[in-house]
Coordinates of C-alpha atoms in Angstrom, one line a residue:
M17 CA 19.7 65.8 15.6
R18 CA 18.4 69.4 16.0
R19 CA 14.9 70.2 16.3
D20 CA 14.8 72.3 13.2
S21 CA 16.4 69.6 11.3
W22 CA 13.5 67.2 12.2
G23 CA 11.2 69.9 11.2
Y24 CA 12.9 70.1 7.8
L25 CA 12.6 66.4 7.4
L26 CA 9.0 66.3 8.6
H27 CA 7.7 69.3 6.7
G28 CA 10.2 69.7 3.7
N29 CA 7.8 68.0 1.1
R30 CA 4.7 69.8 2.4
V31 CA 2.9 72.2 0.1
K32 CA 4.1 75.8 0.6
R33 CA 1.8 77.7 3.1
R34 CA 0.4 81.1 2.7
T35 CA 2.4 83.7 4.4
V36 CA 1.0 86.4 6.7
A37 CA 1.7 89.1 4.2
T38 CA -0.2 87.0 1.6
R39 CA -3.2 86.6 3.9
V40 CA -3.3 90.3 4.8
L41 CA -3.0 91.2 1.1
L42 CA -5.9 88.7 0.3
S43 CA -8.0 90.4 3.0
F44 CA -7.4 93.8 1.6
A45 CA -7.8 92.6 -1.9
F46 CA -11.4 91.4 -1.0
T47 CA -12.1 94.8 0.4
L48 CA -11.0 96.5 -2.7
L49 CA -13.0 93.9 -4.9
A50 CA -16.2 94.7 -2.8
F51 CA -15.4 98.5 -3.4
A52 CA -14.8 98.0 -7.1
V53 CA -18.1 96.2 -7.5
T54 CA -19.7 98.9 -5.7
A55 CA -18.1 101.6 -7.8
F56 CA -18.9 99.6 -11.0
W57 CA -22.5 99.3 -10.1
S58 CA -22.7 102.9 -9.3
V59 CA -21.2 103.9 -12.6
T60 CA -23.5 101.4 -14.4
A61 CA -26.5 102.9 -12.7
Q62 CA -25.6 106.3 -13.6
R63 CA -24.9 105.5 -17.1
R64 CA -28.4 103.7 -17.3
T65 CA -30.0 106.9 -15.9
A66 CA -28.2 108.9 -18.3
A67 CA -29.2 106.7 -21.2
D68 CA -32.9 107.0 -19.9
S69 CA -32.6 110.7 -19.8
E70 CA -31.0 110.9 -23.3
E71 CA -33.7 108.5 -24.6
L72 CA -36.4 110.8 -23.3
S73 CA -34.8 114.1 -24.3
K74 CA -33.4 113.2 -27.7
G75 CA -35.7 110.4 -28.7
Y76 CA -39.4 110.6 -27.5
L77 CA -39.6 114.3 -26.6
P78 CA -38.8 115.6 -30.2
V79 CA -41.2 113.1 -31.5
A80 CA -44.0 114.1 -29.1
L81 CA -43.3 117.8 -30.0
K82 CA -43.3 117.2 -33.9
L83 CA -46.3 115.1 -33.5
G84 CA -48.1 117.8 -31.5
Q85 CA -47.3 120.3 -34.2
L86 CA -48.5 117.9 -37.0
R87 CA -51.8 117.4 -34.9
A88 CA -52.3 121.1 -34.5
T89 CA -51.8 121.6 -38.3
Q90 CA -54.3 118.7 -39.1
A91 CA -56.9 119.9 -36.7
T92 CA -56.6 123.5 -38.2
L93 CA -57.0 122.0 -41.7
A94 CA -59.9 119.9 -40.8
T95 CA -61.6 122.7 -39.1
L96 CA -61.1 124.9 -42.2
I97 CA -62.6 122.3 -44.3
D98 CA -65.7 122.1 -42.1
G99 CA -66.3 125.8 -42.4
L100 CA -65.7 126.0 -46.2
P101 CA -69.4 126.2 -47.2
D102 CA -69.9 129.2 -45.2
E103 CA -66.6 131.0 -46.6
R104 CA -67.5 134.1 -48.5
D105 CA -63.9 134.6 -50.0
P106 CA -63.1 131.3 -51.8
V107 CA -59.8 132.7 -53.1
S108 CA -58.5 133.3 -49.5
A109 CA -59.8 129.9 -48.5
R110 CA -58.0 128.4 -51.4
L111 CA -54.7 130.0 -50.4
L112 CA -55.1 129.2 -46.8
L113 CA -55.9 125.5 -47.7
N114 CA -52.8 125.3 -49.8
T115 CA -50.6 126.8 -47.0
L116 CA -51.9 124.4 -44.5
V117 CA -51.5 121.4 -46.8
S118 CA -47.9 122.5 -47.4
A119 CA -47.4 123.0 -43.7
R120 CA -48.8 119.5 -42.9
H121 CA -46.5 117.9 -45.6
A122 CA -43.4 119.7 -43.9
K123 CA -44.6 118.4 -40.4
F124 CA -45.1 114.9 -41.7
L125 CA -41.3 115.1 -42.9
E126 CA -40.3 116.5 -39.6
T127 CA -42.1 114.0 -37.5
K128 CA -40.7 111.0 -39.7
A129 CA -37.2 112.6 -39.2
A130 CA -37.7 112.7 -35.4
I131 CA -39.1 109.1 -35.4
A132 CA -35.9 108.0 -37.4
E133 CA -33.7 109.7 -34.7
L134 CA -35.7 108.0 -32.0
G135 CA -34.8 104.7 -33.7
E136 CA -31.1 105.6 -33.4
V137 CA -31.4 106.4 -29.7
T138 CA -33.8 103.6 -28.9
P139 CA -33.7 100.7 -31.3
S140 CA -36.3 98.9 -29.4
H141 CA -39.1 101.5 -29.6
P142 CA -42.6 100.8 -31.0
D143 CA -43.0 101.1 -34.6
F144 CA -44.3 104.8 -34.8
A145 CA -42.9 105.2 -38.3
A146 CA -45.3 102.6 -39.8
E147 CA -48.3 104.1 -38.1
L148 CA -47.4 107.5 -39.4
A149 CA -46.8 106.2 -42.9
V150 CA -50.4 104.7 -42.9
I151 CA -51.8 108.0 -41.8
E152 CA -49.6 110.0 -44.4
G153 CA -50.9 107.5 -47.0
D154 CA -54.5 108.3 -46.3
V155 CA -53.7 112.0 -46.5
D156 CA -52.0 111.6 -49.8
S157 CA -55.0 109.6 -51.2
D158 CA -57.3 112.5 -50.4
K159 CA -55.4 115.0 -52.7
Q160 CA -57.8 114.8 -55.5
G161 CA -60.8 115.1 -53.3
L162 CA -59.3 118.2 -51.7
E163 CA -58.7 119.6 -55.3
R164 CA -62.4 119.0 -56.1
L165 CA -63.5 120.7 -53.1
L166 CA -61.5 123.7 -53.7
A167 CA -62.8 123.9 -57.3
A168 CA -66.4 123.7 -56.3
A169 CA -65.7 126.3 -53.5
F170 CA -64.2 128.6 -56.2
E171 CA -67.3 128.1 -58.5
G172 CA -69.7 128.5 -55.6
D173 CA -71.5 125.1 -56.2
K174 CA -73.1 124.4 -52.9
D175 CA -74.1 120.9 -53.7
S176 CA -70.6 119.9 -54.8
I177 CA -69.1 121.5 -52.0
N178 CA -71.3 119.7 -49.5
R179 CA -70.7 116.3 -51.3
E180 CA -66.9 116.8 -51.3
I181 CA -66.9 118.0 -47.7
I182 CA -68.6 114.8 -46.6
Q183 CA -65.8 112.6 -48.2
V184 CA -62.8 114.9 -47.6
G185 CA -64.0 115.8 -44.1
A186 CA -64.3 112.1 -43.1
I187 CA -60.7 111.4 -44.2
E188 CA -59.4 114.6 -42.6
H189 CA -61.0 114.0 -39.2
G190 CA -60.1 110.3 -39.4
C191 CA -56.4 111.4 -39.9
D192 CA -56.8 113.7 -37.0
K193 CA -58.2 111.0 -34.7
R194 CA -55.3 108.6 -35.8
L195 CA -52.7 111.2 -35.2
H196 CA -54.2 111.7 -31.6
T197 CA -54.1 108.0 -31.1
L198 CA -50.5 108.0 -32.2
A199 CA -49.7 110.9 -29.9
D200 CA -51.3 108.9 -27.0
H201 CA -49.2 105.9 -28.0
V202 CA -46.0 108.0 -27.9
S203 CA -47.2 109.7 -24.7
S204 CA -47.9 106.1 -23.2
S205 CA -44.4 104.9 -24.3
M206 CA -42.9 108.1 -22.7
E207 CA -44.7 107.4 -19.4
T208 CA -43.7 103.7 -19.5
L209 CA -40.1 104.6 -20.0
S210 CA -40.2 107.2 -17.2
N211 CA -41.9 104.8 -14.9
D212 CA -39.2 102.1 -15.7
A213 CA -36.5 104.6 -15.3
K214 CA -37.8 105.6 -11.9
V215 CA -38.0 101.8 -10.8
R216 CA -34.6 101.3 -12.0
E217 CA -33.3 104.3 -10.3
R218 CA -34.9 103.1 -7.0
R219 CA -33.5 99.6 -7.4
S220 CA -30.2 101.0 -8.2
L221 CA -30.2 103.2 -5.1
W222 CA -31.1 100.3 -2.8
A223 CA -28.5 98.0 -4.6
L224 CA -26.0 100.9 -4.1
V225 CA -26.9 101.2 -0.4
A226 CA -26.6 97.4 -0.1
L227 CA -23.3 97.2 -1.9
A228 CA -22.2 100.1 0.3
V229 CA -23.0 98.2 3.4
L230 CA -21.6 95.0 1.9
T231 CA -18.4 96.9 1.3
F232 CA -18.4 98.2 4.8
I233 CA -18.9 94.7 6.3
V234 CA -16.1 93.2 4.1
G235 CA -13.7 96.1 5.2
V236 CA -14.7 95.4 8.9
L237 CA -14.1 91.5 8.4
A238 CA -10.9 92.1 6.7
S239 CA -9.7 94.5 9.4
L240 CA -10.8 91.9 12.1
R241 CA -8.9 89.1 10.1
V242 CA -5.8 91.1 9.9
R243 CA -6.0 92.0 13.6
R244 CA -6.4 88.3 14.3
L245 CA -3.5 87.4 12.0
L246 CA -1.2 89.9 13.8
A247 CA -2.6 89.0 17.2
P248 CA 0.3 86.3 18.0
L249 CA 2.9 89.2 17.3
G250 CA 1.5 91.2 20.3
R251 CA 1.4 88.0 22.5
V252 CA 5.1 87.3 21.4
T253 CA 6.0 90.9 22.4
E254 CA 4.2 90.5 25.8
R255 CA 6.1 87.2 26.3
A256 CA 9.5 88.8 25.4
Q257 CA 8.9 91.6 27.9
A258 CA 7.9 88.9 30.5
V259 CA 11.0 86.9 29.7
A260 CA 13.1 90.1 30.1
R261 CA 11.5 90.5 33.5
G262 CA 12.8 86.9 34.5
D263 CA 9.8 84.7 33.6
L264 CA 11.4 81.6 32.0
T265 CA 8.4 79.3 32.3
P266 CA 7.4 78.2 28.8
H267 CA 3.9 78.7 27.8
E268 CA 1.9 76.9 25.2
A269 CA 2.0 78.6 21.9
A270 CA -1.0 79.6 19.8
R271 CA -1.7 77.0 17.0
G272 CA -1.3 78.1 13.4
D273 CA 0.4 77.6 10.3
D274 CA 2.0 80.8 9.5
E275 CA 5.2 82.6 10.3
L276 CA 3.9 84.2 13.5
A277 CA 2.7 81.0 14.9
E278 CA 6.0 79.3 14.1
L279 CA 7.7 82.4 15.6
A280 CA 5.6 82.0 18.8
T281 CA 6.3 78.2 19.0
T282 CA 10.1 78.9 18.4
F283 CA 10.2 81.6 21.1
E284 CA 8.6 79.4 23.6
D285 CA 10.9 76.6 22.7
M286 CA 13.7 79.0 23.2
V287 CA 12.4 80.2 26.5
G288 CA 12.2 76.6 27.6
A289 CA 15.7 75.8 26.4
V290 CA 17.0 78.9 28.2
G291 CA 15.1 77.8 31.4
R292 CA 16.6 74.5 31.2
A293 CA 19.9 75.8 30.6
R294 CA 19.6 78.1 33.5
T295 CA 18.4 75.3 35.8
E296 CA 21.3 73.1 34.7
A297 CA 23.9 75.8 35.2
L298 CA 22.5 76.4 38.6
S299 CA 22.5 72.8 39.4
N300 CA 26.1 72.5 38.0
E301 CA 27.2 75.4 40.2
R302 CA 25.4 73.8 43.2
L303 CA 27.1 70.4 42.5
A304 CA 30.4 72.1 42.1
A305 CA 30.0 74.1 45.3
I306 CA 28.8 70.9 47.0
G307 CA 31.8 69.1 45.6
K308 CA 34.3 71.6 46.8
M309 CA 32.8 71.6 50.2
A310 CA 32.5 67.8 50.3
A311 CA 36.1 67.3 49.3
H312 CA 37.4 69.9 51.7
V313 CA 35.2 68.4 54.6
T314 CA 35.9 64.7 53.6
H315 CA 39.7 65.6 53.4
E316 CA 39.6 67.1 56.8
I317 CA 37.6 64.2 58.6
R318 CA 39.3 61.3 56.8
N319 CA 42.6 61.4 58.7
P320 CA 40.8 61.5 62.1
L321 CA 38.4 58.7 61.0
S322 CA 41.5 56.7 60.1
S323 CA 43.2 57.6 63.3
I324 CA 40.1 56.6 65.4
G325 CA 39.7 53.3 63.4
L326 CA 43.3 52.4 64.1
N327 CA 42.8 53.0 67.8
V328 CA 39.6 51.0 67.9
E329 CA 41.4 48.0 66.4
L330 CA 44.1 48.3 69.0
L331 CA 41.4 48.4 71.7
E332 CA 39.8 45.3 70.3
E333 CA 43.2 43.5 70.3
E334 CA 43.7 44.6 74.0
L335 CA 40.3 43.4 75.0
G336 CA 40.5 40.3 72.9
A337 CA 41.1 38.0 75.9
S338 CA 38.9 40.2 78.3
P339 CA 35.6 38.8 79.5
N340 CA 34.1 42.4 79.5
A341 CA 31.3 41.9 76.9
D342 CA 30.0 45.5 77.3
A343 CA 33.3 47.1 76.3
K344 CA 33.4 44.7 73.2
N345 CA 29.8 45.7 72.2
L346 CA 30.8 49.4 72.5
L347 CA 33.8 48.9 70.3
T348 CA 31.6 46.9 67.8
A349 CA 29.2 50.0 67.7
I350 CA 31.9 52.4 67.3
S351 CA 33.3 50.4 64.4
R352 CA 30.0 50.1 62.6
E353 CA 29.5 54.0 62.9
L354 CA 33.1 54.5 61.6
G355 CA 32.2 52.4 58.7
R356 CA 29.1 54.4 57.9
L357 CA 31.0 57.8 58.1
E358 CA 33.7 56.3 55.8
Q359 CA 31.0 55.2 53.3
L360 CA 29.4 58.7 53.5
S361 CA 32.8 60.2 52.9
E362 CA 33.3 58.1 49.9
E363 CA 30.0 59.1 48.5
Y364 CA 30.6 62.7 49.0
L365 CA 34.0 62.3 47.2
R366 CA 32.2 60.6 44.4
V367 CA 30.2 63.7 43.8
A368 CA 33.3 65.9 44.1
R369 CA 35.5 63.9 41.9
L370 CA 33.2 62.4 39.2
P371 CA 35.5 62.0 36.3
S372 CA 34.5 62.8 32.8
P373 CA 33.1 59.8 31.1
R374 CA 35.2 57.9 28.7
M375 CA 32.9 57.3 25.9
E376 CA 32.8 54.2 23.8
A377 CA 30.1 52.8 21.4
E378 CA 28.7 49.8 23.3
D379 CA 25.6 47.8 23.6
V380 CA 23.4 49.1 26.3
G381 CA 21.4 46.0 26.3
A382 CA 24.4 43.8 27.2
L383 CA 25.2 46.3 30.1
V384 CA 21.6 46.2 31.2
N385 CA 21.8 42.3 31.5
D386 CA 25.0 42.4 33.3
V387 CA 23.7 44.8 36.0
V388 CA 20.4 42.8 36.5
S389 CA 22.7 39.6 37.0
F390 CA 24.8 41.6 39.4
T391 CA 21.7 42.7 41.5
N392 CA 19.9 39.2 41.4
K393 CA 20.7 38.2 45.0
E394 CA 20.2 41.6 46.4
M395 CA 16.6 41.7 44.8
E396 CA 15.7 38.2 45.9
R397 CA 16.6 39.2 49.5
A398 CA 14.2 42.1 49.3
G399 CA 11.4 40.0 47.6
S400 CA 11.7 42.0 44.3
T401 CA 12.0 40.5 40.8
V402 CA 13.5 42.4 37.8
K403 CA 11.5 41.8 34.4
V404 CA 13.9 42.7 31.6
A405 CA 12.6 43.6 28.0
I406 CA 15.2 44.5 25.5
A407 CA 14.4 45.3 21.9
Q408 CA 16.2 43.4 19.1
K409 CA 18.9 45.1 16.9
L410 CA 19.5 48.0 19.2
P411 CA 21.8 50.6 17.9
P412 CA 25.1 51.2 19.8
A413 CA 25.3 54.1 22.1
L414 CA 28.3 56.2 23.5
F415 CA 28.8 55.7 27.2
D416 CA 31.1 55.1 30.0
E417 CA 30.6 51.5 31.2
A418 CA 31.4 52.2 34.8
Q419 CA 29.5 55.4 35.2
L420 CA 26.3 54.2 33.4
R421 CA 26.5 51.0 35.4
Q422 CA 26.5 53.0 38.7
A423 CA 23.5 55.1 37.4
L424 CA 21.6 51.9 36.5
L425 CA 22.4 50.4 40.0
N426 CA 21.1 53.6 41.7
L427 CA 17.8 53.5 39.7
L428 CA 17.3 49.7 40.4
R429 CA 18.1 50.2 44.3
N430 CA 15.6 53.3 44.2
A431 CA 12.9 51.1 42.6
R432 CA 13.5 48.4 45.1
E433 CA 13.4 50.8 48.1
A434 CA 10.0 52.2 46.6
M435 CA 8.5 48.7 47.3
P436 CA 9.2 47.7 50.9
E437 CA 7.1 44.7 50.5
G438 CA 8.7 43.5 47.4
G439 CA 7.3 43.3 43.8
T440 CA 8.2 43.4 40.1
I441 CA 10.4 45.9 38.6
D442 CA 10.2 46.5 34.9
L443 CA 13.5 47.3 33.0
G444 CA 13.1 48.1 29.3
V445 CA 15.6 49.0 26.6
R446 CA 14.5 50.2 23.1
A447 CA 15.4 52.7 20.3
E448 CA 13.3 55.9 19.9
G449 CA 14.4 58.0 17.0
M450 CA 18.1 59.0 17.6
S451 CA 18.4 57.7 21.0
V452 CA 18.4 54.5 23.1
V453 CA 16.0 54.7 25.9
V454 CA 16.2 52.8 29.2
T455 CA 13.2 52.8 31.4
V456 CA 12.8 51.5 35.1
D457 CA 9.3 51.0 36.4
D458 CA 8.4 50.2 40.0
R459 CA 4.9 49.3 41.4
G460 CA 5.3 51.5 44.6
S461 CA 3.1 54.0 46.0
G462 CA 4.2 56.5 43.6
I463 CA 5.8 60.1 44.0
S464 CA 3.8 63.3 44.3
E465 CA 4.3 66.2 41.7
E466 CA 6.0 68.3 44.4
V467 CA 8.6 65.5 45.2
R468 CA 9.2 64.8 41.5
A469 CA 10.0 68.5 40.8
R470 CA 12.9 68.2 43.4
I471 CA 13.8 64.6 43.1
F472 CA 17.1 65.1 41.3
D473 CA 18.3 67.9 43.7
P474 CA 21.3 67.2 45.8
F475 CA 20.7 66.2 49.4
F476 CA 16.9 65.9 48.8
S477 CA 15.7 62.7 50.0
T478 CA 12.4 61.2 51.1
K479 CA 14.1 58.5 53.1
G480 CA 15.2 59.1 56.7
E481 CA 18.7 57.5 56.2
G482 CA 19.5 58.6 52.7
T483 CA 22.1 61.3 51.7
G484 CA 20.0 62.5 48.8
L485 CA 22.9 62.2 46.4
G486 CA 22.1 58.9 44.5
L487 CA 19.7 60.5 41.9
A488 CA 21.7 63.6 41.8
I489 CA 24.7 61.7 40.9
T490 CA 22.7 59.6 38.4
R491 CA 21.5 62.8 36.6
Q492 CA 25.1 64.2 36.5
I493 CA 26.2 61.0 34.9
V494 CA 23.4 60.9 32.3
E495 CA 23.9 64.6 31.4
A496 CA 27.5 64.1 31.2
H497 CA 26.7 61.5 28.4
G498 CA 24.7 64.1 26.5
G499 CA 21.5 62.3 27.4
T500 CA 18.3 63.1 29.5
I501 CA 16.7 61.6 32.6
S502 CA 13.1 62.2 33.7
C503 CA 10.7 60.9 36.2
A504 CA 6.9 60.4 35.5
P505 CA 4.1 58.6 37.3
R506 CA 3.5 55.0 35.9
D507 CA 0.1 54.0 34.5
G508 CA -1.5 51.7 37.2
G509 CA 0.5 53.1 39.9
G510 CA 4.2 53.6 40.7
T511 CA 6.9 55.5 39.1
T512 CA 8.8 55.5 35.8
F513 CA 12.4 56.7 35.4
R514 CA 13.5 57.3 31.7
I515 CA 17.1 57.6 30.5
A516 CA 17.7 58.7 26.8
L517 CA 21.2 58.3 25.4
P518 CA 22.3 59.4 22.0
I519 CA 23.2 56.6 19.6
A520 CA 26.7 56.3 18.4
P521 CA 27.5 57.9 15.0
A522 CA 28.8 55.6 12.3
R523 CA 32.4 56.7 12.6
A524 CA 32.4 55.9 16.4
T525 CA 31.0 52.5 15.7

């Protein structure tokens, strides 16, 4: 099964992840939100400042002006009343007092109108209207006393004038003082409002500065986050350029759960697949070249070897009754070397003429038991024991029995030779995913990493007498079956060879 199919099966029900575009959009959305909060706060502060200014200019300031005019009129009226006993022209004084009383009444109306307008601008202002109404009530209650004072002044009755001045003057001066107190109250409210406005303005300024700094920080963080989100794209570009220059070594991709991380992982998988395909192609080309050369050389030397072998047999017959022991020993040595050369020729021909496997759905466990039984005597002579562990209910696999037998024999003999003093060889068969896996473990001295990197190369051998073709043929057989073979160090010492063969589809079974 393809890797992406497995990915779909494993992650198909997973909650849909956020895409890179969504994350970038969210980053800029946070920046815009911070900017919007700053702008909103700025507009709110400006509106509050404008409201304070309007409250002062359209509310308190007209009240203060009208109240000042009312105080001036009241003070003039009180002063005129105090000087009435010395007034020589009572008619003029009476006209002037009537004018001031009318003007005071008009100023009371204007001041009340200004206070009413203040109530519309500032609903929460102190109750200036009630204080002004009390003062106006006192003034209205003094109208009769003022009339008596004017009548006494017109008649020139000093005693009545003095008596009425004491009563009317007390009321008028009391009203003047209360108007002064009311004016101070208005001034105090204006000062409080002005101070509160200054405090709010200062706080708004600092808050605006803080929000501006916060917006800047959010913008920087959003930019850094976007840069970090898009960083894998730059690394993928660099890797693509490196691959274009010929670097087919896969690197570890950056972890993540977005499209760019998936792209990087897929790209590295592709690089690894291309590298493996290139290695396999080079290996196949090398094996093909070796096969052609081996076939040509073997063909050229087999006829001379056959002729030499025939002549050696004739010589042995001629010397059959001869007592010359040295000559017989020489012929025996020649025969032995000829046999070794013929065996090498057969091995080279096997590389050159390895046929395509005839695939059939079979039980790998049964073949493994058969191979172990076949090699029992050979293992006993070497002091080795094969310990077999076959899982139950193995699925059938597609393989060529003869070729897979040869591959297993090569691995068992390789494990035996890795333990010159004898030992236990573990042979296991189990199902893993969509494959049947065969493992061969020895307890030898192990293989270095440099040797493991070349152990499947043709003609590479760590044994003085080996041809270096056994493991190369084994890999060729396994890959022809669509499987994989690997070599790894074994826990506790030794080496593990692992063969994975694809299971047979249901229709083949």
